[in-house]
Coordinates of C-alpha atoms and ligand atoms in Angstrom, one line a residue:
X1 CA -1.7 -14.3 -27.1
X2 CA -4.7 -13.5 -24.7
X3 CA -4.8 -10.0 -22.8
X4 CA -2.3 -10.0 -20.1
X5 CA -3.0 -7.0 -17.6
X6 CA -0.4 -5.6 -15.0
X7 CA -2.3 -7.2 -12.3
X8 CA -4.6 -9.6 -11.5
X9 CA -6.5 -11.4 -8.9
X10 CA -6.4 -15.3 -8.2
X11 CA -9.7 -16.6 -7.0
X12 CA -9.5 -20.7 -6.2
X13 CA -11.9 -23.2 -5.4
X14 CA -11.8 -22.7 -1.8
X15 CA -11.8 -19.1 -2.0
X16 CA -15.5 -19.7 -3.4
X17 CA -16.4 -21.9 -0.9
X18 CA -15.6 -19.6 1.6
X19 CA -17.3 -17.3 0.4
X20 CA -20.3 -19.1 -0.3
X21 CA -20.7 -20.7 3.1
X22 CA -20.5 -16.9 4.8
X23 CA -23.3 -16.0 2.4
X24 CA -25.3 -19.0 3.9
X25 CA -24.7 -17.9 7.0
X26 CA -26.3 -15.7 9.8
X27 CA -23.7 -12.9 9.5
X28 CA -23.4 -10.9 6.3
X29 CA -21.9 -8.1 8.3
X30 CA -20.3 -7.9 11.7
X31 CA -20.2 -11.2 12.2
X32 CA -17.2 -13.9 13.3
X33 CA -15.4 -13.8 9.7
X34 CA -14.0 -10.3 10.7
X35 CA -12.2 -11.1 14.0
X36 CA -11.1 -14.4 12.3
X37 CA -9.5 -12.3 9.2
X38 CA -7.8 -9.8 11.7
X39 CA -6.6 -12.5 13.9
X40 CA -5.2 -14.3 11.1
X41 CA -3.5 -11.1 9.2
X42 CA -2.0 -9.9 12.5
X43 CA -0.3 -13.3 12.9
X44 CA 0.8 -13.0 9.1
X45 CA 2.5 -9.6 9.5
X46 CA 3.7 -9.7 12.8
X47 CA 1.6 -7.6 14.6
X48 CA -0.3 -7.5 18.0
X49 CA -3.8 -6.1 16.3
X50 CA -5.3 -5.6 13.3
X51 CA -8.6 -3.8 12.6
X52 CA -10.4 -4.9 9.2
X53 CA -12.0 -1.8 7.0
X54 CA -13.6 -1.2 3.9
X55 CA -10.7 -0.5 1.9
X56 CA -7.1 1.0 2.3
X57 CA -7.9 4.7 2.0
X58 CA -10.6 4.6 4.6
X59 CA -7.4 2.7 6.8
X60 CA -5.4 5.6 5.9
X61 CA -8.3 8.0 7.0
X62 CA -8.7 6.4 10.3
X63 CA -5.5 6.3 11.0
X64 CA -4.7 10.1 10.6
X65 CA -7.9 10.3 12.6
X66 CA -6.7 8.5 15.4
X67 CA -3.5 10.5 15.5
X68 CA -5.9 13.6 15.6
X69 CA -4.7 14.9 12.7
X70 CA -6.1 18.6 11.9
X71 CA -5.9 22.0 10.3
X72 CA -2.3 23.1 10.9
X73 CA -1.0 19.3 11.0
X74 CA 1.8 19.2 9.0
X75 CA 2.8 15.3 7.2
X76 CA 5.2 14.5 4.9
X77 CA 5.0 12.0 2.4
X78 CA 6.1 10.5 -1.0
X79 CA 4.7 11.9 -4.3
X80 CA 5.6 8.3 -5.9
X81 CA 2.6 6.6 -4.4
X82 CA -1.3 6.5 -5.0
X83 CA -2.8 9.6 -4.1
X84 CA -4.8 8.2 -1.1
X85 CA -1.4 8.3 0.8
X86 CA -1.3 12.2 0.9
X87 CA -5.2 12.7 0.4
X88 CA -6.0 10.9 4.5
X89 CA -4.0 14.4 5.7
X90 CA -6.3 16.3 3.7
X91 CA -9.3 14.4 4.8
X92 CA -8.5 15.9 8.3
X93 CA -7.8 19.3 7.1
X94 CA -4.1 18.8 7.6
X95 CA -1.0 20.0 4.9
X96 CA 0.5 17.7 3.3
X97 CA 4.9 18.1 2.7
X98 CA 6.1 16.3 0.2
X99 CA 10.0 14.9 0.2
X100 CA 11.7 13.5 -3.0
X101 CA 12.4 9.8 -3.6
X102 CA 15.7 7.9 -3.5
X103 CA 16.2 6.9 -7.1
X104 CA 17.3 3.6 -6.4
X105 CA 14.3 2.4 -4.5
X106 CA 11.7 4.7 -5.7
X107 CA 10.9 5.4 -1.9
X108 CA 10.8 8.2 0.4
X109 CA 14.6 9.4 0.4
X110 CA 15.2 10.1 4.0
X111 CA 18.0 12.6 3.7
X112 CA 15.3 14.8 1.8
X113 CA 13.1 14.1 4.6
X114 CA 15.4 15.3 6.8
X115 CA 16.4 18.5 5.3
X116 CA 13.1 19.1 4.4
X117 CA 12.2 19.2 8.6
X118 CA 15.5 21.0 9.1
X119 CA 14.1 23.6 6.7
X120 CA 11.3 24.5 8.7
X121 CA 11.0 25.4 12.8
X122 CA 11.1 23.2 15.5
X123 CA 7.8 21.1 16.1
X124 CA 6.7 21.8 12.4
X125 CA 6.0 18.8 11.6
X126 CA 3.6 16.0 13.2
X127 CA 4.5 12.8 11.5
X128 CA 5.6 10.7 8.5
X129 CA 4.0 8.3 6.0
X130 CA 6.2 6.4 4.3
X131 CA 5.2 3.8 1.8
X132 CA 6.4 0.5 0.9
X133 CA 6.2 1.5 -2.8
X134 CA 5.8 -1.3 -5.2
X135 CA 6.5 -3.8 -2.1
X136 CA 10.0 -2.8 -1.2
X137 CA 10.3 -2.6 2.5
X138 CA 11.2 1.0 3.9
X139 CA 14.1 1.0 6.5
X140 CA 11.4 1.8 9.5
X141 CA 14.3 1.6 11.6
X142 CA 16.0 4.8 10.4
X143 CA 12.7 6.2 10.3
X144 CA 11.5 6.2 13.8
X145 CA 15.4 7.0 14.6
X146 CA 14.4 10.5 12.8
X147 CA 10.9 10.3 14.4
X148 CA 11.9 10.0 17.6
X149 CA 14.3 13.1 17.6
X150 CA 11.7 15.3 15.8
X151 CA 8.7 13.7 18.2
X152 CA 6.6 12.4 14.9
X153 CA 4.6 9.9 14.6
X154 CA 4.6 7.4 11.6
X155 CA 1.9 5.7 9.5
X156 CA 3.4 3.0 7.2
X157 CA 1.8 2.6 3.8
X158 CA 2.1 -1.2 3.4
X159 CA -0.1 -1.8 0.7
X160 CA 2.2 -2.8 -1.9
X161 CA 4.0 -5.1 0.9
X162 CA 2.1 -7.6 2.7
X163 CA 5.1 -10.4 3.4
X164 CA 7.9 -7.9 2.4
X165 CA 10.4 -6.9 5.1
X166 CA 13.8 -4.9 5.4
X167 CA 16.6 -6.0 7.5
X168 CA 17.5 -4.0 10.6
X169 CA 20.8 -3.3 12.1
X170 CA 20.6 -6.3 14.3
X171 CA 20.4 -8.6 10.7
X172 CA 16.8 -9.5 11.6
X173 CA 14.0 -9.4 9.2
X174 CA 11.3 -6.8 10.1
X175 CA 8.2 -7.5 8.2
X176 CA 6.4 -4.4 7.0
X177 CA 3.4 -3.3 9.1
X178 CA 4.9 -5.6 12.0
X179 CA 4.3 -2.4 14.5
X180 CA 7.8 -2.7 15.5
X181 CA 8.9 0.9 14.0
X182 CA 5.5 2.6 13.0
X183 CA 2.5 3.6 15.0
X184 CA 0.0 1.9 12.7
X185 CA 0.5 0.2 9.5
X186 CA -2.0 0.0 6.6
X187 CA -2.8 -2.3 3.8
X188 CA -5.4 -2.7 1.0
X189 CA -7.2 -5.7 -0.6
X190 CA -8.0 -4.4 -4.0
X191 CA -7.9 -7.1 -6.6
X192 CA -4.5 -6.6 -8.2
X193 CA -2.8 -6.2 -4.4
X194 CA -1.3 -9.6 -3.1
X195 CA -5.0 -10.5 -0.8
X196 CA -8.2 -9.4 -2.6
X197 CA -10.9 -9.1 -1.1
X198 CA -12.9 -7.0 -4.1
X199 CA -12.4 -3.7 -1.8
X200 CA -11.0 -4.0 1.5
X201 CA -8.1 -2.8 4.2
X202 CA -6.6 -3.5 7.5
X203 CA -4.6 -1.4 9.9
X204 CA -2.3 -3.2 11.8
X205 CA -0.8 -1.7 15.3
X206 CA 1.2 -2.8 18.7
X207 CA -0.6 -0.2 20.2
X208 CA -3.4 -0.6 22.3
X209 CA -4.5 2.8 22.9
X210 CA -4.9 3.2 19.0
X211 CA -6.1 0.0 18.3
X212 CA -9.4 1.1 20.8
X213 CA -9.8 4.2 18.9
X214 CA -9.6 2.9 15.4
X215 CA -12.4 0.0 16.6
X216 CA -14.7 2.8 17.8
X217 CA -14.0 5.3 14.7
X218 CA -14.7 2.1 12.5
X219 CA -18.1 2.0 13.3
X220 CA -19.6 5.8 14.0
X221 CA -17.6 6.4 17.1
X222 CA -20.2 3.7 18.7
X223 CA -19.4 1.6 21.6
X224 CA -21.4 -1.5 23.3
X225 CA -18.9 -2.1 25.6
X226 CA -20.8 -1.3 29.2
X227 CA -17.6 -1.0 30.8
X228 CA -16.9 2.2 28.6
X229 CA -20.5 4.0 28.5
X230 CA -21.6 7.1 30.4
X231 CA -24.6 5.8 31.0
X232 CA -27.0 2.1 30.5
X233 CA -30.7 2.3 29.5
X234 CA -30.8 -1.4 29.2
X235 CA -29.8 -4.3 26.5
X236 CA -30.4 -2.2 23.2
X237 CA -28.3 0.7 24.7
X238 CA -25.2 2.0 22.6
X239 CA -23.1 5.3 22.9
X240 CA -22.0 7.2 20.0
X241 CA -18.9 8.9 21.6
X242 CA -16.6 10.2 19.0
X243 CA -17.7 11.3 15.2
X244 CA -16.6 7.8 13.6
X245 CA -17.6 6.4 10.1
X246 CA -19.1 3.3 8.8
X247 CA -15.7 1.8 7.2
X248 CA -16.7 -1.5 8.0
X249 CA -15.7 -4.7 6.1
X250 CA -18.2 -7.3 5.0
X251 CA -18.0 -11.0 6.7
X252 CA -18.1 -12.4 2.9
X253 CA -15.4 -10.2 1.9
X254 CA -13.3 -11.0 5.3
X255 CA -14.0 -14.8 4.5
X256 CA -12.4 -14.5 1.1
X257 CA -9.6 -12.5 2.7
X258 CA -8.9 -15.4 5.2
X259 CA -8.9 -17.6 2.6
X260 CA -6.5 -15.9 0.0
X261 CA -4.2 -15.1 3.2
X262 CA -3.6 -19.0 3.0
X263 CA -2.1 -18.9 -0.1
X264 CA -0.3 -15.4 0.6
X265 CA 3.1 -17.3 1.0
X266 CA 2.7 -19.0 -2.8
X267 CA 2.1 -16.0 -4.4
X268 CA 5.0 -14.0 -2.9
X269 CA 7.2 -17.1 -3.8
X270 CA 6.0 -16.7 -7.3
X271 CA 5.8 -13.0 -7.9
X272 CA 9.7 -13.0 -6.6
X273 CA 10.5 -16.0 -9.0
X274 CA 9.0 -13.6 -12.2
X275 CA 11.0 -10.5 -10.6
X276 CA 14.3 -12.8 -10.7
X277 CA 13.1 -13.9 -14.3
X278 CA 12.5 -10.1 -15.6
X279 CA 16.0 -8.9 -13.8
X280 CA 18.2 -11.6 -15.8
X281 CA 16.3 -10.4 -19.0
X282 CA 16.8 -7.1 -18.6
X283 CA 20.2 -6.6 -16.4
X284 CA 22.3 -6.2 -20.0
X285 CA 19.9 -4.2 -21.9
X286 CA 21.0 -1.1 -22.9
X287 CA 17.8 0.4 -23.3
X288 CA 17.1 -0.3 -19.4
X289 CA 17.7 2.9 -17.3
X290 CA 16.5 1.3 -13.9
X291 CA 14.6 -1.5 -12.7
X292 CA 12.9 -3.0 -9.3
X293 CA 16.0 -6.0 -9.5
X294 CA 15.9 -8.7 -6.9
X295 CA 15.9 -7.2 -3.5
X296 CA 15.9 -9.4 -0.2
X297 CA 12.2 -8.8 1.3
X298 CA 10.9 -7.3 -1.8
X299 CA 7.0 -8.3 -2.0
X300 CA 6.7 -7.1 -5.6
X301 CA 3.3 -6.0 -5.9
X302 CA 5.1 -4.3 -8.9
X303 CA 8.0 -4.8 -11.2
X304 CA 9.3 -1.6 -12.3
X305 CA 11.6 -0.8 -15.6
X306 CA 12.7 2.4 -16.4
X307 CA 13.1 2.9 -20.1
X308 CA 13.6 6.1 -22.9
X309 CA 10.5 6.0 -25.3
X310 CA 8.5 4.8 -22.5
X311 CA 5.2 6.5 -23.9
X312 CA 5.9 4.9 -27.1
X313 CA 6.5 1.2 -25.5
X314 CA 3.4 1.5 -23.7
X315 CA 1.3 2.0 -26.8
X316 CA 3.6 -0.9 -28.8
X317 CA 2.7 -2.9 -26.2
X318 CA -0.8 -2.2 -25.8
X319 CA -1.0 -3.2 -29.6
X320 CA 0.9 -7.0 -28.5
X321 CA -2.1 -7.2 -25.9
X322 CA -0.2 -6.7 -23.3
X323 CA -1.5 -3.7 -20.6
X324 CA 1.0 -2.4 -18.5
X325 CA 0.6 0.6 -15.9
X326 CA 2.6 3.6 -15.0
X327 CA 2.9 4.3 -11.2
X328 CA 2.6 7.0 -10.4
X329 CA 1.9 10.3 -11.7
X330 CA 3.8 12.4 -9.0
X331 CA 1.1 13.1 -6.7
X332 CA 2.2 16.7 -6.1
X333 CA 1.8 17.6 -9.9
X334 CA -2.2 16.9 -9.9
X335 CA -4.3 19.8 -10.2
X336 CA -5.7 19.6 -6.4
X337 CA -2.4 19.7 -5.5
X338 CA -0.7 22.2 -7.7
X339 CA -4.0 24.0 -6.3
X340 CA -2.5 24.2 -2.9
X341 CA 0.7 25.3 -3.9
X342 CA 2.6 22.4 -5.1
X343 CA 4.5 22.8 -8.7
X344 CA 6.0 21.0 -11.4
X345 CA 9.8 21.0 -10.8
X346 CA 9.5 20.6 -6.9
X347 CA 10.6 17.0 -6.7
X348 CA 13.2 16.5 -9.4
X349 CA 13.9 12.7 -8.8
X350 CA 10.2 11.3 -8.6
X351 CA 9.3 13.7 -11.6
X352 CA 12.2 12.0 -13.6
X353 CA 11.2 8.9 -12.6
X354 CA 7.5 9.2 -13.7
X355 CA 9.3 9.7 -17.1
X356 CA 10.4 7.0 -17.5
X357 CA 8.9 4.1 -15.8
X358 CA 6.8 1.4 -16.8
X359 CA 4.9 -1.7 -14.3
X360 CA 5.2 -4.6 -16.3
X361 CA 3.0 -7.7 -15.5
X362 CA 3.2 -9.1 -11.9
X363 CA 0.7 -11.8 -10.4
X364 CA 1.0 -15.0 -9.5
X365 CA -0.6 -16.9 -12.3
X366 CA 1.2 -15.0 -15.0
X367 CA 2.8 -18.1 -17.0
X368 CA 6.4 -18.6 -17.6
X369 CA 5.1 -18.4 -21.4
X370 CA 3.4 -15.3 -21.3
X371 CA 6.4 -13.6 -19.2
X372 CA 8.5 -14.6 -21.6
X373 CA 6.1 -12.9 -24.4
X374 CA 6.1 -9.8 -22.4
X375 CA 10.6 -9.8 -22.5
X376 CA 10.6 -10.8 -26.1
X377 CA 8.1 -7.8 -27.2
X378 CA 9.9 -5.2 -25.1
X379 CA 13.4 -6.7 -26.6
X380 CA 11.1 -6.3 -30.3
X381 CA 10.3 -2.8 -29.3
X382 CA 14.0 -1.5 -29.1
X383 CA 15.6 -3.5 -31.8
X384 CA 13.4 -2.0 -34.5
Ligands
LIG401 C1 0.3 2.7 -2.0 C2 -1.0 2.6 -1.7 N1 -1.9 3.4 -0.7 C3 -3.2 3.3 -0.4 C4 -4.0 2.8 -1.6 C5 -5.7 2.8 -1.2 O1 -6.2 1.4 -0.8 P1 -7.7 1.4 -1.4 O2 -7.4 1.5 -3.1 O3 -7.9 0.2 -1.4 O4 -8.6 2.1 -1.2 C6 -3.5 1.9 -2.6 C7 -4.7 1.4 -3.6 O5 -4.7 1.5 -4.5 C8 -2.2 1.8 -2.8 O6 -1.7 1.5 -3.8

């Protein structure tokens, strides 16, 4: 069997054509492909505005900058995420607080968030960064209710969930990142994600003020809009009005993203099929302590099983050419966060989850044969 990774991009002939055409055009960067990608993505997600950036981490950083996070700003996020969801607060000098996860959904437990807020004086926290971990759409309606009560902003980390949704109290599908409940949402286009740009990211929002600020911060805080400038020396003139960065995406990455986006729904359908097959295969196995399962609206960036002897299984599967991954090492246990006062034992549900979790291969081009081989190897491991 050829090596089977846990995630993999799918580049089609159309993708190659789109990138080649852009490489032969007048604009490698700052050209028309950016706005095209932003428009198509906003439409797909159901958001009003979208801002393309160089990667998901840059997207998070611009969000915390736009919300004026600084020293003394306290923000809550999940420990079961990629470090960037927390790091973006630190980039601006803010303090990260982690609340424990729900053992069923592996996402922020809102009751734990509420308890954490209640443990501090009123006004202590400024915001929450919920993560649609693995592709599970967090109930942002509930988080918005909580946020309103405590005057908090919400940045939704939707890197794992383009096309995912949760069902709100009116039985309406709310697409992850649509901006109906969060102030801003962010996405990543790293190759293992649903849409691959190589590197790439997007911020979505319905807030016009935030949108304008994000545009400015993406390019050094520079504007060329004459109506916003303090002075105007001529056609060449631009003004740097804030301290921003170069977090731009290139046009050929955007062309790839737009082309990939056209197939995003096919990819989602296939991911959901793979998830359903996994669920059926594992649902009655005694060695399974938990699994992602079949969940309406799940976007299945990852399919997770929880097992005993996880390390031994991981090593066994590697010997069989199956390269699973572990998502994630709880962020609060990293030496950097321990140096800030966080410690092992703080978040028992997340830490217990980490001891047992394994992400199985999940990508649209995974074949039925490959998936069956993975399932058989896991079964073999526990029955030998
Ligand atoms: C949940 C989450 N947040 C943020 C990021 C950061 O995205 P990027 O790798 O594009 O910087 C990732 C991607 O690895 C992620 O999985």
